[in-house]
Amino acid sequence: MTGRSRGGLAAALAVYLVALTLRPAQTSVGPVLGDIGADLGLGEGALGLLGALPLLGFAAVSPLVHRLSSRWGAEGTLLAALAGLVLGVVVRSWTGAPGLWLGTAVIGATVAIGNVLVPVIVKRDFPDRIALATGAYSAVIAGSAAVGAAVAVPLAAAGTWRLALGVWAVPFAVVALVWWLRTRVRHDAEATVAEVDLAHSSVWRSATAWLVTGFMGLQATSFYVLVTWLPTIEASFGVSAHTAGIHLFVYQMVGIVGGLLIPFVMRPASQVGAAVTSTLFITVGTAGLLVAPDAVVAWIVIAGLGSGASLVMALSLMSLRGRTPSETTQLSGMAQSIGYLLAAVGPVAAGVLAEATGSWTPTLILLLAFAAGQLVVGLAVGVDRRARL
């Protein structure tokens, strides 16, 4: 293996290690929420806010990442975020009730930086394989999210909820060390990127940027509504809580498969086919839950494939539609800020709608409306309009 090949492999490994840190700190919370509430005397409303706080952090911090990376470079900014993530995990787990809230807020803010910058680094380091690289790191994100949720209860049983959440500080610190080594290698290149960053106008005035943002927001909202409420929706069909929990795990895991497969549908000049394919899977799965709930497993698998494919599609569009690392950083920050804000509001709105109507049918119809909107946006954004960005 040549030195250049080894360097490329090391770069890929480092990016995927960072991807491992972007979800477990959040997904490990849900399974032990009851333990947290019992220990600290928190009610369901407070626990619901605790679960939504990272998403609100994503929305608030994402637009600021461009300025941070312009000053410190992508590598340096991401290193600071990883260090902050380790600190946030420790504070959340081991400093009492105030630390629970403060640490969770820090986790949301630091993960937001990783969410924005990883697509930028993928575009810069793998310009000829953006879709495949995006599918791979999205699979890593999804897999680590599932692991975080799966091991939380056994770890809490072996110790407490603090152990279940705090244990992640150790692997995150290892990733931060690896990234620090990479930062030393990339220092000179980052200075050039930072200079370019200052030369471009805001993407907030770009029609193409709003289309990318719309696609990101619609797919994220559908995903988080189903992740939050799918077990409850299934309960209304007569499915047991245990079985519904397994189905939710299946929904997330088949998303990995969808994310890995959708790059093969993308084309260099147009991603319309990929946008339509990913959206149709979501549409068919949601419609199936509505009209034929007895085949719930089939619809969950189909919807999960579409969800994973849509996430990779959205992340790839951020890289493909940005002409430079600077523009990609701005676009990623914009799309993820609004996207995760919608994702935070979506489950709340879905729950209110179900409570007001006494049925989950209106919520499923709402998800179909989201899918229809995603299809329209996908048809428009799938054509490369970077000259207009």
PDB file of C-alpha atoms in Angstrom, residues 106-382:
ATOM      1  CA  VAL A 106     -23.486  20.991  25.720  1.00  0.00           C
ATOM      2  CA  ILE A 107     -23.929  17.606  24.051  1.00  0.00           C
ATOM      3  CA  GLY A 108     -26.524  19.028  21.665  1.00  0.00           C
ATOM      4  CA  ALA A 109     -24.298  21.989  20.781  1.00  0.00           C
ATOM      5  CA  THR A 110     -21.152  19.946  20.191  1.00  0.00           C
ATOM      6  CA  VAL A 111     -22.856  17.197  18.204  1.00  0.00           C
ATOM      7  CA  ALA A 112     -24.398  19.909  16.022  1.00  0.00           C
ATOM      8  CA  ILE A 113     -20.884  20.931  15.010  1.00  0.00           C
ATOM      9  CA  GLY A 114     -20.080  17.379  13.977  1.00  0.00           C
ATOM     10  CA  ASN A 115     -23.356  17.083  12.067  1.00  0.00           C
ATOM     11  CA  VAL A 116     -22.490  20.154  10.013  1.00  0.00           C
ATOM     12  CA  LEU A 117     -18.780  19.580   9.436  1.00  0.00           C
ATOM     13  CA  VAL A 118     -18.645  15.882   8.585  1.00  0.00           C
ATOM     14  CA  PRO A 119     -20.408  16.425   5.205  1.00  0.00           C
ATOM     15  CA  VAL A 120     -17.944  19.248   4.534  1.00  0.00           C
ATOM     16  CA  ILE A 121     -14.946  17.035   5.257  1.00  0.00           C
ATOM     17  CA  VAL A 122     -16.417  14.240   3.130  1.00  0.00           C
ATOM     18  CA  LYS A 123     -16.783  16.635   0.196  1.00  0.00           C
ATOM     19  CA  ARG A 124     -13.220  17.860   0.616  1.00  0.00           C
ATOM     20  CA  ASP A 125     -11.544  14.496   1.137  1.00  0.00           C
ATOM     21  CA  PHE A 126     -13.698  12.290  -1.133  1.00  0.00           C
ATOM     22  CA  PRO A 127     -14.852  14.617  -3.938  1.00  0.00           C
ATOM     23  CA  ASP A 128     -15.307  11.769  -6.432  1.00  0.00           C
ATOM     24  CA  ARG A 129     -17.135   9.431  -4.021  1.00  0.00           C
ATOM     25  CA  ILE A 130     -19.398  11.777  -2.068  1.00  0.00           C
ATOM     26  CA  ALA A 131     -22.543   9.629  -2.162  1.00  0.00           C
ATOM     27  CA  LEU A 132     -20.758   6.381  -1.258  1.00  0.00           C
ATOM     28  CA  ALA A 133     -18.758   8.041   1.533  1.00  0.00           C
ATOM     29  CA  THR A 134     -21.932   9.682   2.852  1.00  0.00           C
ATOM     30  CA  GLY A 135     -23.792   6.363   2.804  1.00  0.00           C
ATOM     31  CA  ALA A 136     -20.984   4.701   4.724  1.00  0.00           C
ATOM     32  CA  TYR A 137     -20.711   7.283   7.479  1.00  0.00           C
ATOM     33  CA  SER A 138     -24.514   7.490   7.746  1.00  0.00           C
ATOM     34  CA  ALA A 139     -24.507   3.723   8.314  1.00  0.00           C
ATOM     35  CA  VAL A 140     -21.938   4.206  11.064  1.00  0.00           C
ATOM     36  CA  ILE A 141     -24.093   6.908  12.652  1.00  0.00           C
ATOM     37  CA  ALA A 142     -27.203   4.710  12.535  1.00  0.00           C
ATOM     38  CA  GLY A 143     -25.360   1.663  13.847  1.00  0.00           C
ATOM     39  CA  SER A 144     -23.819   3.532  16.760  1.00  0.00           C
ATOM     40  CA  ALA A 145     -27.224   5.056  17.566  1.00  0.00           C
ATOM     41  CA  ALA A 146     -28.741   1.574  17.773  1.00  0.00           C
ATOM     42  CA  VAL A 147     -25.876   0.338  19.970  1.00  0.00           C
ATOM     43  CA  GLY A 148     -26.290   3.316  22.299  1.00  0.00           C
ATOM     44  CA  ALA A 149     -29.958   2.475  22.809  1.00  0.00           C
ATOM     45  CA  ALA A 150     -29.351  -1.279  23.100  1.00  0.00           C
ATOM     46  CA  VAL A 151     -26.676  -1.182  25.819  1.00  0.00           C
ATOM     47  CA  ALA A 152     -28.241   1.520  28.001  1.00  0.00           C
ATOM     48  CA  VAL A 153     -30.528  -0.737  30.022  1.00  0.00           C
ATOM     49  CA  PRO A 154     -27.921  -3.483  30.675  1.00  0.00           C
ATOM     50  CA  LEU A 155     -25.392  -0.859  31.761  1.00  0.00           C
ATOM     51  CA  ALA A 156     -27.955   0.784  34.035  1.00  0.00           C
ATOM     52  CA  ALA A 157     -28.774  -2.625  35.516  1.00  0.00           C
ATOM     53  CA  ALA A 158     -25.083  -3.211  36.176  1.00  0.00           C
ATOM     54  CA  GLY A 159     -24.711   0.179  37.827  1.00  0.00           C
ATOM     55  CA  THR A 160     -27.028   3.174  37.485  1.00  0.00           C
ATOM     56  CA  TRP A 161     -28.327   5.413  34.726  1.00  0.00           C
ATOM     57  CA  ARG A 162     -25.256   7.561  35.345  1.00  0.00           C
ATOM     58  CA  LEU A 163     -23.013   4.694  34.267  1.00  0.00           C
ATOM     59  CA  ALA A 164     -25.193   4.011  31.214  1.00  0.00           C
ATOM     60  CA  LEU A 165     -24.792   7.617  30.036  1.00  0.00           C
ATOM     61  CA  GLY A 166     -21.336   8.418  31.397  1.00  0.00           C
ATOM     62  CA  VAL A 167     -19.516   5.407  29.956  1.00  0.00           C
ATOM     63  CA  TRP A 168     -19.546   7.060  26.517  1.00  0.00           C
ATOM     64  CA  ALA A 169     -16.983   9.615  27.667  1.00  0.00           C
ATOM     65  CA  VAL A 170     -14.257   6.975  27.319  1.00  0.00           C
ATOM     66  CA  PRO A 171     -14.636   6.053  23.606  1.00  0.00           C
ATOM     67  CA  PHE A 172     -15.392   9.692  22.770  1.00  0.00           C
ATOM     68  CA  ALA A 173     -12.100  10.723  24.390  1.00  0.00           C
ATOM     69  CA  VAL A 174     -10.253   8.140  22.280  1.00  0.00           C
ATOM     70  CA  VAL A 175     -11.841   9.560  19.122  1.00  0.00           C
ATOM     71  CA  ALA A 176     -10.847  13.077  20.206  1.00  0.00           C
ATOM     72  CA  LEU A 177      -7.245  11.895  20.572  1.00  0.00           C
ATOM     73  CA  VAL A 178      -7.274  10.361  17.077  1.00  0.00           C
ATOM     74  CA  TRP A 179      -8.762  13.555  15.667  1.00  0.00           C
ATOM     75  CA  TRP A 180      -6.103  15.639  17.410  1.00  0.00           C
ATOM     76  CA  LEU A 181      -3.459  13.638  15.570  1.00  0.00           C
ATOM     77  CA  ARG A 182      -5.259  14.286  12.284  1.00  0.00           C
ATOM     78  CA  THR A 183      -5.564  18.010  13.090  1.00  0.00           C
ATOM     79  CA  ARG A 184      -1.790  18.314  13.307  1.00  0.00           C
ATOM     80  CA  VAL A 185      -1.459  16.844   9.816  1.00  0.00           C
ATOM     81  CA  ARG A 186      -4.170  19.031   8.265  1.00  0.00           C
ATOM     82  CA  HIS A 187      -3.179  22.350   9.855  1.00  0.00           C
ATOM     83  CA  ASP A 188      -1.699  23.981   6.754  1.00  0.00           C
ATOM     84  CA  ALA A 189      -4.529  22.928   4.473  1.00  0.00           C
ATOM     85  CA  GLU A 190      -7.098  24.320   6.890  1.00  0.00           C
ATOM     86  CA  ALA A 191      -5.610  27.806   6.687  1.00  0.00           C
ATOM     87  CA  THR A 192      -6.412  27.830   2.974  1.00  0.00           C
ATOM     88  CA  VAL A 193      -9.977  26.673   3.581  1.00  0.00           C
ATOM     89  CA  ALA A 194     -10.539  29.375   6.172  1.00  0.00           C
ATOM     90  CA  GLU A 195      -9.445  32.074   3.713  1.00  0.00           C
ATOM     91  CA  VAL A 196     -11.884  30.769   1.091  1.00  0.00           C
ATOM     92  CA  ASP A 197     -14.692  30.625   3.638  1.00  0.00           C
ATOM     93  CA  LEU A 198     -14.716  34.399   3.970  1.00  0.00           C
ATOM     94  CA  ALA A 199     -15.151  35.004   0.266  1.00  0.00           C
ATOM     95  CA  HIS A 200     -18.703  33.710  -0.284  1.00  0.00           C
ATOM     96  CA  SER A 201     -22.101  35.307   0.247  1.00  0.00           C
ATOM     97  CA  SER A 202     -24.775  33.857   2.484  1.00  0.00           C
ATOM     98  CA  VAL A 203     -26.635  30.797   1.211  1.00  0.00           C
ATOM     99  CA  TRP A 204     -29.766  31.957   3.023  1.00  0.00           C
ATOM    100  CA  ARG A 205     -30.664  33.952  -0.103  1.00  0.00           C
ATOM    101  CA  SER A 206     -30.314  30.934  -2.406  1.00  0.00           C
ATOM    102  CA  ALA A 207     -33.335  29.085  -3.812  1.00  0.00           C
ATOM    103  CA  THR A 208     -31.305  25.894  -4.165  1.00  0.00           C
ATOM    104  CA  ALA A 209     -30.208  26.114  -0.532  1.00  0.00           C
ATOM    105  CA  TRP A 210     -33.838  26.370   0.559  1.00  0.00           C
ATOM    106  CA  LEU A 211     -34.705  23.310  -1.521  1.00  0.00           C
ATOM    107  CA  VAL A 212     -31.908  21.315   0.156  1.00  0.00           C
ATOM    108  CA  THR A 213     -33.135  22.595   3.512  1.00  0.00           C
ATOM    109  CA  GLY A 214     -36.691  21.588   2.682  1.00  0.00           C
ATOM    110  CA  PHE A 215     -35.664  18.055   1.781  1.00  0.00           C
ATOM    111  CA  MET A 216     -33.600  17.751   4.958  1.00  0.00           C
ATOM    112  CA  GLY A 217     -36.366  19.120   7.154  1.00  0.00           C
ATOM    113  CA  LEU A 218     -39.165  16.992   5.732  1.00  0.00           C
ATOM    114  CA  GLN A 219     -37.253  13.705   5.943  1.00  0.00           C
ATOM    115  CA  ALA A 220     -35.972  14.484   9.453  1.00  0.00           C
ATOM    116  CA  THR A 221     -39.455  15.356  10.706  1.00  0.00           C
ATOM    117  CA  SER A 222     -40.943  12.127   9.356  1.00  0.00           C
ATOM    118  CA  PHE A 223     -38.122  10.098  10.897  1.00  0.00           C
ATOM    119  CA  TYR A 224     -38.411  11.615  14.364  1.00  0.00           C
ATOM    120  CA  VAL A 225     -42.204  11.403  14.389  1.00  0.00           C
ATOM    121  CA  LEU A 226     -42.013   7.673  13.686  1.00  0.00           C
ATOM    122  CA  VAL A 227     -39.102   7.064  16.074  1.00  0.00           C
ATOM    123  CA  THR A 228     -41.062   8.831  18.829  1.00  0.00           C
ATOM    124  CA  TRP A 229     -44.561   7.506  18.209  1.00  0.00           C
ATOM    125  CA  LEU A 230     -44.298   4.270  16.215  1.00  0.00           C
ATOM    126  CA  PRO A 231     -44.618   1.995  19.304  1.00  0.00           C
ATOM    127  CA  THR A 232     -47.688   3.962  20.426  1.00  0.00           C
ATOM    128  CA  ILE A 233     -49.190   3.840  16.938  1.00  0.00           C
ATOM    129  CA  GLU A 234     -48.628   0.085  16.876  1.00  0.00           C
ATOM    130  CA  ALA A 235     -50.237  -0.236  20.296  1.00  0.00           C
ATOM    131  CA  SER A 236     -53.408   1.203  18.752  1.00  0.00           C
ATOM    132  CA  PHE A 237     -53.249  -1.730  16.287  1.00  0.00           C
ATOM    133  CA  GLY A 238     -53.061  -4.194  19.191  1.00  0.00           C
ATOM    134  CA  VAL A 239     -49.299  -4.830  19.018  1.00  0.00           C
ATOM    135  CA  SER A 240     -47.625  -5.519  22.364  1.00  0.00           C
ATOM    136  CA  ALA A 241     -45.091  -3.059  23.801  1.00  0.00           C
ATOM    137  CA  HIS A 242     -42.301  -5.647  23.586  1.00  0.00           C
ATOM    138  CA  THR A 243     -43.009  -6.436  19.936  1.00  0.00           C
ATOM    139  CA  ALA A 244     -43.359  -2.753  19.068  1.00  0.00           C
ATOM    140  CA  GLY A 245     -39.950  -2.121  20.614  1.00  0.00           C
ATOM    141  CA  ILE A 246     -38.435  -4.784  18.384  1.00  0.00           C
ATOM    142  CA  HIS A 247     -40.163  -3.253  15.373  1.00  0.00           C
ATOM    143  CA  LEU A 248     -38.676   0.154  16.205  1.00  0.00           C
ATOM    144  CA  PHE A 249     -35.217  -1.408  16.296  1.00  0.00           C
ATOM    145  CA  VAL A 250     -35.901  -3.044  12.907  1.00  0.00           C
ATOM    146  CA  TYR A 251     -37.070   0.297  11.488  1.00  0.00           C
ATOM    147  CA  GLN A 252     -33.773   1.933  12.421  1.00  0.00           C
ATOM    148  CA  MET A 253     -31.545  -0.960  11.340  1.00  0.00           C
ATOM    149  CA  VAL A 254     -33.067  -1.371   7.874  1.00  0.00           C
ATOM    150  CA  GLY A 255     -32.435   2.359   7.474  1.00  0.00           C
ATOM    151  CA  ILE A 256     -28.749   1.483   7.386  1.00  0.00           C
ATOM    152  CA  VAL A 257     -29.394  -0.775   4.386  1.00  0.00           C
ATOM    153  CA  GLY A 258     -31.374   1.949   2.630  1.00  0.00           C
ATOM    154  CA  GLY A 259     -28.581   4.435   3.218  1.00  0.00           C
ATOM    155  CA  LEU A 260     -25.955   2.101   1.820  1.00  0.00           C
ATOM    156  CA  LEU A 261     -28.001   1.273  -1.299  1.00  0.00           C
ATOM    157  CA  ILE A 262     -29.248   4.720  -2.367  1.00  0.00           C
ATOM    158  CA  PRO A 263     -25.822   5.956  -3.608  1.00  0.00           C
ATOM    159  CA  PHE A 264     -26.048   3.391  -6.410  1.00  0.00           C
ATOM    160  CA  VAL A 265     -29.212   5.119  -7.647  1.00  0.00           C
ATOM    161  CA  MET A 266     -27.600   8.570  -7.707  1.00  0.00           C
ATOM    162  CA  ARG A 267     -26.150   9.938 -10.916  1.00  0.00           C
ATOM    163  CA  PRO A 268     -23.446  12.618 -11.250  1.00  0.00           C
ATOM    164  CA  ALA A 269     -25.631  15.077 -13.170  1.00  0.00           C
ATOM    165  CA  SER A 270     -28.971  14.388 -11.485  1.00  0.00           C
ATOM    166  CA  GLN A 271     -30.193  12.886  -8.241  1.00  0.00           C
ATOM    167  CA  VAL A 272     -33.888  13.054  -9.139  1.00  0.00           C
ATOM    168  CA  GLY A 273     -34.199   9.277  -9.344  1.00  0.00           C
ATOM    169  CA  ALA A 274     -32.647   8.817  -5.901  1.00  0.00           C
ATOM    170  CA  ALA A 275     -34.843  11.535  -4.382  1.00  0.00           C
ATOM    171  CA  VAL A 276     -37.999   9.996  -5.837  1.00  0.00           C
ATOM    172  CA  THR A 277     -37.020   6.435  -4.883  1.00  0.00           C
ATOM    173  CA  SER A 278     -36.229   7.282  -1.262  1.00  0.00           C
ATOM    174  CA  THR A 279     -39.416   9.327  -0.876  1.00  0.00           C
ATOM    175  CA  LEU A 280     -41.662   6.694  -2.448  1.00  0.00           C
ATOM    176  CA  PHE A 281     -40.461   4.096   0.050  1.00  0.00           C
ATOM    177  CA  ILE A 282     -41.479   6.413   2.905  1.00  0.00           C
ATOM    178  CA  THR A 283     -44.830   7.084   1.216  1.00  0.00           C
ATOM    179  CA  VAL A 284     -45.651   3.415   0.631  1.00  0.00           C
ATOM    180  CA  GLY A 285     -44.630   2.431   4.163  1.00  0.00           C
ATOM    181  CA  THR A 286     -46.715   5.176   5.770  1.00  0.00           C
ATOM    182  CA  ALA A 287     -49.725   4.509   3.554  1.00  0.00           C
ATOM    183  CA  GLY A 288     -49.477   0.818   4.412  1.00  0.00           C
ATOM    184  CA  LEU A 289     -49.639   1.571   8.132  1.00  0.00           C
ATOM    185  CA  LEU A 290     -52.752   3.592   7.443  1.00  0.00           C
ATOM    186  CA  VAL A 291     -54.708   1.190   5.222  1.00  0.00           C
ATOM    187  CA  ALA A 292     -53.364  -2.294   6.082  1.00  0.00           C
ATOM    188  CA  PRO A 293     -51.974  -2.281   9.641  1.00  0.00           C
ATOM    189  CA  ASP A 294     -52.067  -6.086   9.866  1.00  0.00           C
ATOM    190  CA  ALA A 295     -48.945  -6.136   7.656  1.00  0.00           C
ATOM    191  CA  VAL A 296     -47.167  -3.728   9.994  1.00  0.00           C
ATOM    192  CA  VAL A 297     -43.760  -5.420   9.745  1.00  0.00           C
ATOM    193  CA  ALA A 298     -43.641  -5.068   5.966  1.00  0.00           C
ATOM    194  CA  TRP A 299     -44.575  -1.385   6.150  1.00  0.00           C
ATOM    195  CA  ILE A 300     -41.965  -0.701   8.835  1.00  0.00           C
ATOM    196  CA  VAL A 301     -39.258  -2.300   6.714  1.00  0.00           C
ATOM    197  CA  ILE A 302     -40.287  -0.303   3.634  1.00  0.00           C
ATOM    198  CA  ALA A 303     -40.530   2.970   5.571  1.00  0.00           C
ATOM    199  CA  GLY A 304     -37.192   2.280   7.239  1.00  0.00           C
ATOM    200  CA  LEU A 305     -35.472   1.744   3.898  1.00  0.00           C
ATOM    201  CA  GLY A 306     -36.886   5.045   2.676  1.00  0.00           C
ATOM    202  CA  SER A 307     -35.899   6.858   5.853  1.00  0.00           C
ATOM    203  CA  GLY A 308     -32.269   5.740   5.691  1.00  0.00           C
ATOM    204  CA  ALA A 309     -32.079   6.487   1.973  1.00  0.00           C
ATOM    205  CA  SER A 310     -33.607   9.935   2.467  1.00  0.00           C
ATOM    206  CA  LEU A 311     -31.079  10.841   5.160  1.00  0.00           C
ATOM    207  CA  VAL A 312     -28.154   9.921   2.904  1.00  0.00           C
ATOM    208  CA  MET A 313     -29.831  11.795   0.060  1.00  0.00           C
ATOM    209  CA  ALA A 314     -30.187  14.922   2.212  1.00  0.00           C
ATOM    210  CA  LEU A 315     -26.594  14.789   3.467  1.00  0.00           C
ATOM    211  CA  SER A 316     -25.256  14.131  -0.029  1.00  0.00           C
ATOM    212  CA  LEU A 317     -27.168  17.124  -1.402  1.00  0.00           C
ATOM    213  CA  MET A 318     -25.410  19.355   1.119  1.00  0.00           C
ATOM    214  CA  SER A 319     -22.062  18.253  -0.279  1.00  0.00           C
ATOM    215  CA  LEU A 320     -23.086  18.079  -3.933  1.00  0.00           C
ATOM    216  CA  ARG A 321     -24.783  21.479  -4.072  1.00  0.00           C
ATOM    217  CA  GLY A 322     -22.033  23.357  -2.253  1.00  0.00           C
ATOM    218  CA  ARG A 323     -19.344  24.544  -4.667  1.00  0.00           C
ATOM    219  CA  THR A 324     -16.631  24.988  -2.035  1.00  0.00           C
ATOM    220  CA  PRO A 325     -15.960  23.844   1.540  1.00  0.00           C
ATOM    221  CA  SER A 326     -17.131  27.287   2.655  1.00  0.00           C
ATOM    222  CA  GLU A 327     -20.426  27.085   0.802  1.00  0.00           C
ATOM    223  CA  THR A 328     -20.945  23.503   1.921  1.00  0.00           C
ATOM    224  CA  THR A 329     -20.437  24.504   5.564  1.00  0.00           C
ATOM    225  CA  GLN A 330     -23.004  27.295   5.249  1.00  0.00           C
ATOM    226  CA  LEU A 331     -25.466  25.034   3.434  1.00  0.00           C
ATOM    227  CA  SER A 332     -25.038  22.205   5.923  1.00  0.00           C
ATOM    228  CA  GLY A 333     -25.544  24.592   8.835  1.00  0.00           C
ATOM    229  CA  MET A 334     -28.658  26.111   7.306  1.00  0.00           C
ATOM    230  CA  ALA A 335     -30.250  22.802   6.315  1.00  0.00           C
ATOM    231  CA  GLN A 336     -29.559  21.115   9.637  1.00  0.00           C
ATOM    232  CA  SER A 337     -30.642  24.101  11.720  1.00  0.00           C
ATOM    233  CA  ILE A 338     -34.097  24.295  10.187  1.00  0.00           C
ATOM    234  CA  GLY A 339     -34.288  20.543   9.648  1.00  0.00           C
ATOM    235  CA  TYR A 340     -33.704  19.661  13.290  1.00  0.00           C
ATOM    236  CA  LEU A 341     -35.955  22.474  14.487  1.00  0.00           C
ATOM    237  CA  LEU A 342     -38.769  20.884  12.487  1.00  0.00           C
ATOM    238  CA  ALA A 343     -37.709  17.475  13.798  1.00  0.00           C
ATOM    239  CA  ALA A 344     -38.036  18.743  17.372  1.00  0.00           C
ATOM    240  CA  VAL A 345     -41.470  20.255  16.748  1.00  0.00           C
ATOM    241  CA  GLY A 346     -42.819  17.363  14.651  1.00  0.00           C
ATOM    242  CA  PRO A 347     -43.270  14.734  17.374  1.00  0.00           C
ATOM    243  CA  VAL A 348     -44.906  17.292  19.668  1.00  0.00           C
ATOM    244  CA  ALA A 349     -47.350  18.354  16.946  1.00  0.00           C
ATOM    245  CA  ALA A 350     -48.085  14.728  16.100  1.00  0.00           C
ATOM    246  CA  GLY A 351     -48.845  13.932  19.722  1.00  0.00           C
ATOM    247  CA  VAL A 352     -51.099  16.974  20.121  1.00  0.00           C
ATOM    248  CA  LEU A 353     -52.948  16.039  16.923  1.00  0.00           C
ATOM    249  CA  ALA A 354     -53.500  12.471  18.115  1.00  0.00           C
ATOM    250  CA  GLU A 355     -54.679  13.650  21.525  1.00  0.00           C
ATOM    251  CA  ALA A 356     -57.083  16.170  19.998  1.00  0.00           C
ATOM    252  CA  THR A 357     -58.632  13.677  17.573  1.00  0.00           C
ATOM    253  CA  GLY A 358     -58.396  10.514  19.658  1.00  0.00           C
ATOM    254  CA  SER A 359     -56.804   8.665  16.745  1.00  0.00           C
ATOM    255  CA  TRP A 360     -53.435   8.196  15.087  1.00  0.00           C
ATOM    256  CA  THR A 361     -54.976   8.306  11.615  1.00  0.00           C
ATOM    257  CA  PRO A 362     -54.588  12.108  11.269  1.00  0.00           C
ATOM    258  CA  THR A 363     -50.913  11.805  12.245  1.00  0.00           C
ATOM    259  CA  LEU A 364     -50.314   9.196   9.540  1.00  0.00           C
ATOM    260  CA  ILE A 365     -52.121  11.407   7.030  1.00  0.00           C
ATOM    261  CA  LEU A 366     -49.852  14.268   8.116  1.00  0.00           C
ATOM    262  CA  LEU A 367     -46.819  12.064   7.458  1.00  0.00           C
ATOM    263  CA  LEU A 368     -48.181  11.350   3.972  1.00  0.00           C
ATOM    264  CA  ALA A 369     -48.426  15.099   3.420  1.00  0.00           C
ATOM    265  CA  PHE A 370     -44.789  15.452   4.493  1.00  0.00           C
ATOM    266  CA  ALA A 371     -43.845  12.709   2.025  1.00  0.00           C
ATOM    267  CA  ALA A 372     -45.735  14.463  -0.771  1.00  0.00           C
ATOM    268  CA  GLY A 373     -43.883  17.674   0.017  1.00  0.00           C
ATOM    269  CA  GLN A 374     -40.582  15.804   0.078  1.00  0.00           C
ATOM    270  CA  LEU A 375     -41.349  14.332  -3.342  1.00  0.00           C
ATOM    271  CA  VAL A 376     -42.030  17.766  -4.842  1.00  0.00           C
ATOM    272  CA  VAL A 377     -38.877  19.219  -3.298  1.00  0.00           C
ATOM    273  CA  GLY A 378     -36.858  16.191  -4.384  1.00  0.00           C
ATOM    274  CA  LEU A 379     -37.922  16.605  -7.999  1.00  0.00           C
ATOM    275  CA  ALA A 380     -36.691  20.200  -7.903  1.00  0.00           C
ATOM    276  CA  VAL A 381     -33.491  19.796  -5.896  1.00  0.00           C
ATOM    277  CA  GLY A 382     -32.420  16.603  -7.649  1.00  0.00           C
TER     278      GLY A 382
END
